[in-house]
Amino acid sequence: MLDRLQALADRYEKLSELLCDPDVASDPKRLRDLSKEQSDLQGAYSAYTEYKEVYAQYEDAKAMQGEKLDDEMREMVKMELEELGERLAGLEERVRVLLLPKDPNDDKNVIVEIRGAAGGDEAALFASDLYRMYTRFAETQGWRVELMDASENDLGGFKEVIFKITGKGAFSKLKFESGAHRVQRIPVTESGGRIHTSTSTVAVMPEVEDVEIEIHDKDIRVDTFCSSGAGGQSVNTTKSAVRVTHVPTGIVATCQDGKSQNDNKAKALQVLRARIYDIHRQEEEAKIAGERKSKVGTGDRSERIRTYNFPQSRVTDHRIGLTLHRLDSVMNGDMGDIVNSLSLAEQAELLERENLA
């Protein structure tokens, strides 16, 4: 581990030199790439620097034990060694986590798709509740939310809603949200007061740049149509809505929420790239799924990941066995405990795999 840390520290210091080089400063792309690389190494470099300082203090305190000391000084040295030993253990654990392989998508923006699944109108209403929950959570993180496309039912719920969340680390915090979300409550459409169970599905995909997924004009078909709202009523009479079909894969993306046809086409292509990339990403993860326990799931939208029980004000994440009895605050965007617990579960799984390697 120390050899890896020293190599990391050497690279960090080399990057500092390169960033002061006039040739690098005059090349915006290289400057941006090197700055990002150094930023990614910052946490591990700082932890390693602190580790070396504490280790030196620990060695000095151990050397003092071999000297002739009075009882009071010997007790002080003993206490210092215990304190420094605890700090070293904590720093070692912190460094081990920082050295874990990082998901290359973690810092990316995300495109989120929510669909009402089993449960008809109630599933669509719950889909709108989930959209509000993620929007509120994004606000607490200082992220920006942009609605890309939505299809409403007559009750104001979403049969489907697609939106983009822009902000540093968005994918790292939301990537575990993909899957089936189950709700248990009395629907507004239920006259007998019975509790119903419905589901909505969530798919979280990293935003993809053009250079990562190249889509050729010859491989897509673009159709235009009039935008429509709840119940299929026409919103406008111009064909500003756009449907883009990727012919080789059959993947379709639609957008009608933009101000113009060009705007809608650009957004639809964003969604299309994200969907194609997500399929490739899930195929790659499926290849290694048998090699790990996947405590936090595969990201498959058919996998039931969480239950929201309104009568008991309870939300349960089935992958890690986490239950919180404050459903109202969670639905209002207070998702920190859930997000952090899932991230820690992933870290624990990765550490276990490192130990077994």
Coordinates of C-alpha atoms in Angstrom, one line a residue:
M1 CA 0.0 0.0 0.0
L2 CA 2.8 2.4 0.9
D3 CA 4.5 1.9 -2.5
R4 CA 1.2 2.7 -4.3
L5 CA 0.9 5.8 -2.1
Q6 CA 4.4 7.0 -2.8
A7 CA 3.9 6.5 -6.5
L8 CA 0.7 8.6 -6.2
A9 CA 2.5 11.3 -4.3
D10 CA 5.2 11.4 -6.9
R11 CA 2.6 11.8 -9.6
Y12 CA 0.8 14.5 -7.7
E13 CA 4.1 16.5 -7.3
K14 CA 4.9 16.0 -11.0
L15 CA 1.5 17.3 -11.9
S16 CA 2.2 20.5 -9.8
E17 CA 5.4 21.0 -11.9
L18 CA 3.5 20.4 -15.2
L19 CA 0.8 22.9 -14.3
C20 CA 3.4 25.6 -13.9
D21 CA 4.8 24.9 -17.3
P22 CA 4.0 27.7 -19.8
D23 CA 3.5 25.1 -22.6
V24 CA 0.8 23.4 -20.6
A25 CA -0.8 26.7 -19.6
S26 CA -1.2 27.6 -23.3
D27 CA -3.0 24.3 -24.1
P28 CA -6.5 24.6 -22.6
K29 CA -7.4 20.9 -23.0
R30 CA -4.1 19.6 -21.5
L31 CA -4.4 22.1 -18.7
R32 CA -7.9 21.0 -17.9
D33 CA -7.0 17.3 -18.1
L34 CA -4.0 17.6 -15.8
S35 CA -5.9 19.9 -13.3
K36 CA -8.6 17.3 -13.1
E37 CA -6.1 14.5 -12.6
Q38 CA -4.4 16.4 -9.8
S39 CA -7.8 17.2 -8.2
D40 CA -8.7 13.5 -8.2
L41 CA -5.4 12.7 -6.4
Q42 CA -5.7 15.5 -3.9
G43 CA -7.6 13.6 -1.2
A44 CA -5.2 10.6 -1.2
Y45 CA -2.1 12.9 -1.4
S46 CA -3.3 14.9 1.6
A47 CA -4.0 11.7 3.6
Y48 CA -0.6 10.2 2.8
T49 CA 1.2 13.4 3.7
E50 CA -0.6 13.4 7.1
Y51 CA 0.1 9.7 7.5
K52 CA 3.9 10.3 7.0
E53 CA 3.9 13.1 9.6
V54 CA 2.0 11.1 12.2
Y55 CA 4.2 8.0 11.5
A56 CA 7.3 10.1 12.1
Q57 CA 5.9 11.4 15.4
Y58 CA 5.0 7.8 16.4
E59 CA 8.5 6.6 15.7
D60 CA 10.0 9.5 17.7
A61 CA 7.7 8.6 20.6
K62 CA 8.8 4.9 20.4
A63 CA 12.4 6.0 20.5
M64 CA 11.8 8.0 23.6
Q65 CA 10.5 4.9 25.4
G66 CA 14.0 3.5 25.3
E67 CA 15.4 6.5 27.1
K68 CA 15.7 7.0 30.8
L69 CA 12.5 8.7 31.8
D70 CA 10.8 9.5 35.1
D71 CA 7.4 8.0 35.8
E72 CA 5.4 11.1 34.8
M73 CA 7.3 11.4 31.5
R74 CA 7.0 7.7 30.7
E75 CA 3.2 7.9 31.3
M76 CA 3.0 10.9 28.9
V77 CA 4.9 9.1 26.2
K78 CA 2.6 6.1 26.6
M79 CA -0.5 8.2 26.2
E80 CA 1.0 9.9 23.2
L81 CA 1.8 6.5 21.6
E82 CA -1.8 5.4 22.1
E83 CA -3.2 8.5 20.6
L84 CA -0.8 8.5 17.6
G85 CA -1.5 4.7 17.1
E86 CA -5.2 5.5 16.9
R87 CA -4.6 8.3 14.4
L88 CA -2.4 6.0 12.3
A89 CA -5.1 3.3 12.2
G90 CA -7.7 5.8 11.2
L91 CA -5.5 7.3 8.4
E92 CA -4.6 3.8 7.1
E93 CA -8.3 3.0 6.8
R94 CA -9.0 6.4 5.1
V95 CA -6.1 5.9 2.7
R96 CA -7.3 2.3 1.8
V97 CA -10.7 3.7 0.9
L98 CA -9.1 6.5 -1.2
L99 CA -7.1 4.0 -3.1
L100 CA -10.1 1.9 -4.1
P101 CA -10.8 1.9 -7.8
K102 CA -13.0 4.8 -8.7
D103 CA -15.9 4.6 -11.0
P104 CA -14.9 6.7 -14.0
N105 CA -18.5 8.1 -14.2
D106 CA -18.7 9.3 -10.6
D107 CA -18.1 13.0 -11.3
K108 CA -20.5 13.1 -14.3
N109 CA -23.9 14.7 -14.5
V110 CA -26.8 12.3 -14.8
I111 CA -29.9 11.8 -16.8
V112 CA -32.7 10.3 -14.8
E113 CA -35.8 8.5 -16.2
I114 CA -38.8 7.7 -13.9
R115 CA -41.7 5.7 -15.2
G116 CA -45.0 4.6 -13.5
A117 CA -45.0 0.8 -13.6
A118 CA -47.5 -1.5 -11.8
G119 CA -50.5 0.4 -10.4
G120 CA -51.9 2.6 -13.1
D121 CA -52.7 6.1 -12.1
E122 CA -51.3 5.6 -8.6
A123 CA -47.9 4.5 -10.0
A124 CA -47.9 7.6 -12.1
L125 CA -48.6 9.8 -9.1
F126 CA -45.8 8.1 -7.2
A127 CA -43.5 8.7 -10.1
S128 CA -44.2 12.4 -9.7
D129 CA -43.4 12.1 -6.0
L130 CA -40.1 10.5 -6.8
Y131 CA -39.3 13.3 -9.3
R132 CA -40.0 15.9 -6.5
M133 CA -37.8 13.9 -4.1
Y134 CA -34.8 13.9 -6.4
T135 CA -35.4 17.6 -7.3
R136 CA -35.4 18.6 -3.7
F137 CA -32.3 16.4 -3.0
A138 CA -30.5 18.1 -5.9
E139 CA -31.3 21.5 -4.4
T140 CA -29.7 20.5 -1.1
Q141 CA -26.5 19.6 -3.1
G142 CA -26.4 22.8 -5.1
W143 CA -27.1 20.9 -8.3
R144 CA -29.2 22.2 -11.3
V145 CA -32.2 20.2 -12.6
E146 CA -33.4 20.5 -16.2
L147 CA -36.6 18.8 -17.3
M148 CA -36.1 17.1 -20.6
D149 CA -39.4 15.3 -21.4
A150 CA -42.5 14.4 -19.5
S151 CA -45.8 12.6 -20.2
E152 CA -48.5 13.3 -17.6
N153 CA -51.8 11.5 -16.8
D154 CA -55.1 13.2 -16.1
L155 CA -54.3 13.4 -12.3
G156 CA -51.0 15.2 -12.7
G157 CA -48.8 12.2 -12.3
F158 CA -46.0 11.2 -14.6
K159 CA -46.4 8.2 -16.9
E160 CA -42.8 9.1 -17.7
V161 CA -40.5 11.9 -16.8
I162 CA -36.9 12.4 -18.0
F163 CA -34.6 15.1 -16.5
K164 CA -31.0 16.0 -16.2
I165 CA -29.1 16.8 -13.0
T166 CA -26.0 18.9 -13.4
G167 CA -23.5 19.0 -10.6
K168 CA -20.2 17.6 -9.4
G169 CA -20.5 14.0 -8.1
A170 CA -24.1 13.7 -9.2
F171 CA -23.6 10.1 -10.6
S172 CA -21.6 9.0 -7.5
K173 CA -24.5 9.9 -5.2
L174 CA -27.5 8.8 -7.4
K175 CA -26.2 5.7 -9.3
F176 CA -27.7 3.4 -6.7
E177 CA -31.2 4.8 -7.3
S178 CA -31.8 2.7 -10.5
G179 CA -34.4 0.0 -9.9
A180 CA -38.0 -0.6 -8.9
H181 CA -39.3 1.6 -6.1
R182 CA -42.4 0.2 -4.4
V183 CA -45.0 2.4 -2.6
Q184 CA -47.6 1.2 -0.1
R185 CA -50.4 3.7 0.7
I186 CA -54.1 4.5 0.2
P187 CA -54.4 6.0 -3.3
V188 CA -56.4 9.1 -3.9
T189 CA -58.4 7.0 -6.4
E190 CA -59.4 4.5 -3.6
S191 CA -62.8 5.1 -2.1
G192 CA -62.7 2.2 0.3
G193 CA -59.6 3.3 2.2
R194 CA -57.6 0.2 1.3
I195 CA -53.8 0.2 1.1
H196 CA -52.5 -0.5 -2.4
T197 CA -49.0 -1.5 -3.6
S198 CA -47.7 0.2 -6.7
T199 CA -44.3 0.6 -8.3
S200 CA -42.4 3.1 -10.3
T201 CA -39.0 2.4 -12.0
V202 CA -36.0 4.7 -11.9
A203 CA -33.0 4.6 -14.3
V204 CA -30.0 6.8 -13.5
M205 CA -27.5 7.2 -16.4
P206 CA -24.3 9.2 -16.6
E207 CA -24.4 12.0 -19.1
V208 CA -22.2 11.1 -22.1
E209 CA -20.1 13.4 -24.3
D210 CA -20.2 13.2 -28.1
V211 CA -16.7 11.7 -28.1
E212 CA -17.6 8.9 -25.8
I213 CA -20.6 7.7 -27.9
E214 CA -20.5 8.8 -31.5
I215 CA -23.8 8.7 -33.3
H216 CA -23.7 9.0 -37.1
D217 CA -26.4 10.8 -38.9
K218 CA -26.9 7.8 -41.2
D219 CA -27.7 5.7 -38.1
I220 CA -30.6 7.8 -36.8
R221 CA -34.2 8.6 -37.9
V222 CA -35.7 11.9 -36.8
D223 CA -39.5 12.3 -36.6
T224 CA -41.3 15.5 -35.6
F225 CA -44.8 15.9 -34.1
C226 CA -46.9 18.3 -32.1
S227 CA -46.2 18.5 -28.4
S228 CA -49.0 17.1 -26.2
G229 CA -49.9 17.4 -22.5
A230 CA -52.0 15.5 -20.1
G231 CA -54.8 13.4 -21.7
G232 CA -53.2 13.9 -25.1
Q233 CA -54.4 17.5 -25.5
S234 CA -52.3 19.5 -28.0
V235 CA -50.0 22.0 -26.4
N236 CA -49.1 23.7 -29.7
T237 CA -49.8 23.3 -33.3
T238 CA -46.2 23.4 -34.6
K239 CA -44.2 20.2 -34.9
S240 CA -41.6 21.1 -32.3
A241 CA -41.5 17.7 -30.5
V242 CA -38.8 15.3 -31.7
R243 CA -38.4 11.6 -31.7
V244 CA -35.0 10.2 -32.5
T245 CA -34.5 6.5 -33.3
H246 CA -31.1 4.8 -33.3
V247 CA -31.7 2.4 -36.2
P248 CA -28.9 -0.2 -35.4
T249 CA -30.2 -0.7 -31.8
G250 CA -33.8 0.3 -32.1
I251 CA -33.4 2.7 -29.1
V252 CA -35.7 5.6 -29.1
A253 CA -35.5 9.0 -27.4
T254 CA -38.3 11.6 -27.4
C255 CA -38.2 15.2 -26.3
Q256 CA -41.0 17.8 -26.4
D257 CA -40.2 20.1 -23.5
G258 CA -37.7 22.4 -25.3
K259 CA -38.4 25.8 -26.8
S260 CA -37.7 24.7 -30.3
Q261 CA -37.3 21.7 -32.6
N262 CA -33.5 22.1 -32.6
D263 CA -33.5 22.3 -28.8
N264 CA -35.7 19.2 -28.5
K265 CA -33.5 17.3 -31.0
A266 CA -30.3 18.2 -29.0
K267 CA -31.9 17.0 -25.8
A268 CA -33.2 13.8 -27.4
L269 CA -29.7 13.0 -28.7
Q270 CA -28.4 13.5 -25.2
V271 CA -30.8 11.0 -23.8
L272 CA -30.1 8.6 -26.7
R273 CA -26.4 8.7 -26.1
A274 CA -26.9 8.1 -22.4
R275 CA -29.2 5.1 -23.1
I276 CA -26.8 3.5 -25.5
Y277 CA -23.9 4.0 -23.1
D278 CA -25.9 2.7 -20.2
I279 CA -26.6 -0.6 -22.1
H280 CA -22.9 -1.0 -22.8
R281 CA -22.1 -0.2 -19.1
Q282 CA -24.6 -2.7 -17.8
E283 CA -23.3 -5.4 -20.1
E284 CA -19.8 -4.9 -18.8
E285 CA -21.0 -5.0 -15.2
A286 CA -22.9 -8.1 -15.9
K287 CA -19.7 -9.8 -17.0
I288 CA -18.2 -9.3 -13.5
A289 CA -21.4 -9.6 -11.5
G290 CA -20.7 -13.3 -10.7
E291 CA -17.3 -12.3 -9.2
R292 CA -18.8 -10.0 -6.5
K293 CA -21.7 -10.0 -4.1
S294 CA -23.2 -6.8 -5.5
K295 CA -24.7 -5.8 -2.1
V296 CA -25.9 -2.5 -3.6
G297 CA -27.4 -4.1 -6.7
T298 CA -26.8 -4.2 -10.4
G299 CA -28.7 -1.1 -11.4
D300 CA -31.3 -3.1 -13.3
R301 CA -34.5 -1.2 -13.3
S302 CA -36.5 -4.4 -12.8
E303 CA -34.8 -5.1 -9.4
R304 CA -36.9 -4.0 -6.4
I305 CA -34.6 -1.8 -4.3
R306 CA -36.8 0.2 -1.9
T307 CA -40.2 0.3 -0.3
Y308 CA -42.0 3.5 0.8
N309 CA -44.7 2.6 3.4
F310 CA -46.8 5.7 4.0
P311 CA -49.1 4.3 6.8
Q312 CA -46.1 3.5 8.9
S313 CA -43.9 6.5 7.7
R314 CA -41.3 3.9 6.9
V315 CA -38.8 3.7 4.0
T316 CA -36.7 0.5 3.6
D317 CA -33.8 -0.1 1.3
H318 CA -33.8 -3.9 0.8
R319 CA -30.2 -4.1 -0.5
I320 CA -28.5 -3.1 2.7
G321 CA -31.4 -3.6 5.2
L322 CA -31.6 0.1 6.0
T323 CA -35.0 1.3 7.5
L324 CA -35.8 4.9 8.4
H325 CA -39.0 6.0 10.1
R326 CA -39.2 9.5 8.7
L327 CA -40.7 9.0 5.3
D328 CA -42.0 12.6 5.0
S329 CA -38.5 14.1 5.2
V330 CA -37.1 11.5 2.8
M331 CA -39.8 12.3 0.2
N332 CA -39.0 16.0 0.8
G333 CA -35.4 15.4 -0.4
D334 CA -33.7 14.4 2.9
M335 CA -31.9 11.4 1.3
G336 CA -28.5 11.9 2.8
D337 CA -28.6 8.9 5.2
I338 CA -29.7 6.6 2.4
V339 CA -27.1 7.9 -0.1
N340 CA -24.3 7.7 2.4
S341 CA -25.2 4.2 3.6
L342 CA -25.2 2.9 0.0
S343 CA -21.8 4.5 -0.7
L344 CA -20.4 2.9 2.5
A345 CA -21.8 -0.5 1.5
E346 CA -20.1 -0.2 -1.8
Q347 CA -16.8 0.8 -0.1
A348 CA -17.1 -2.2 2.2
E349 CA -17.7 -4.5 -0.7
L350 CA -14.7 -3.1 -2.6
L351 CA -12.4 -3.4 0.4
E352 CA -13.5 -7.0 0.9
R353 CA -12.6 -7.7 -2.7
E354 CA -9.2 -6.0 -2.3
N355 CA -8.5 -8.1 0.7
L356 CA -9.4 -11.3 -1.1
A357 CA -7.4 -10.4 -4.2

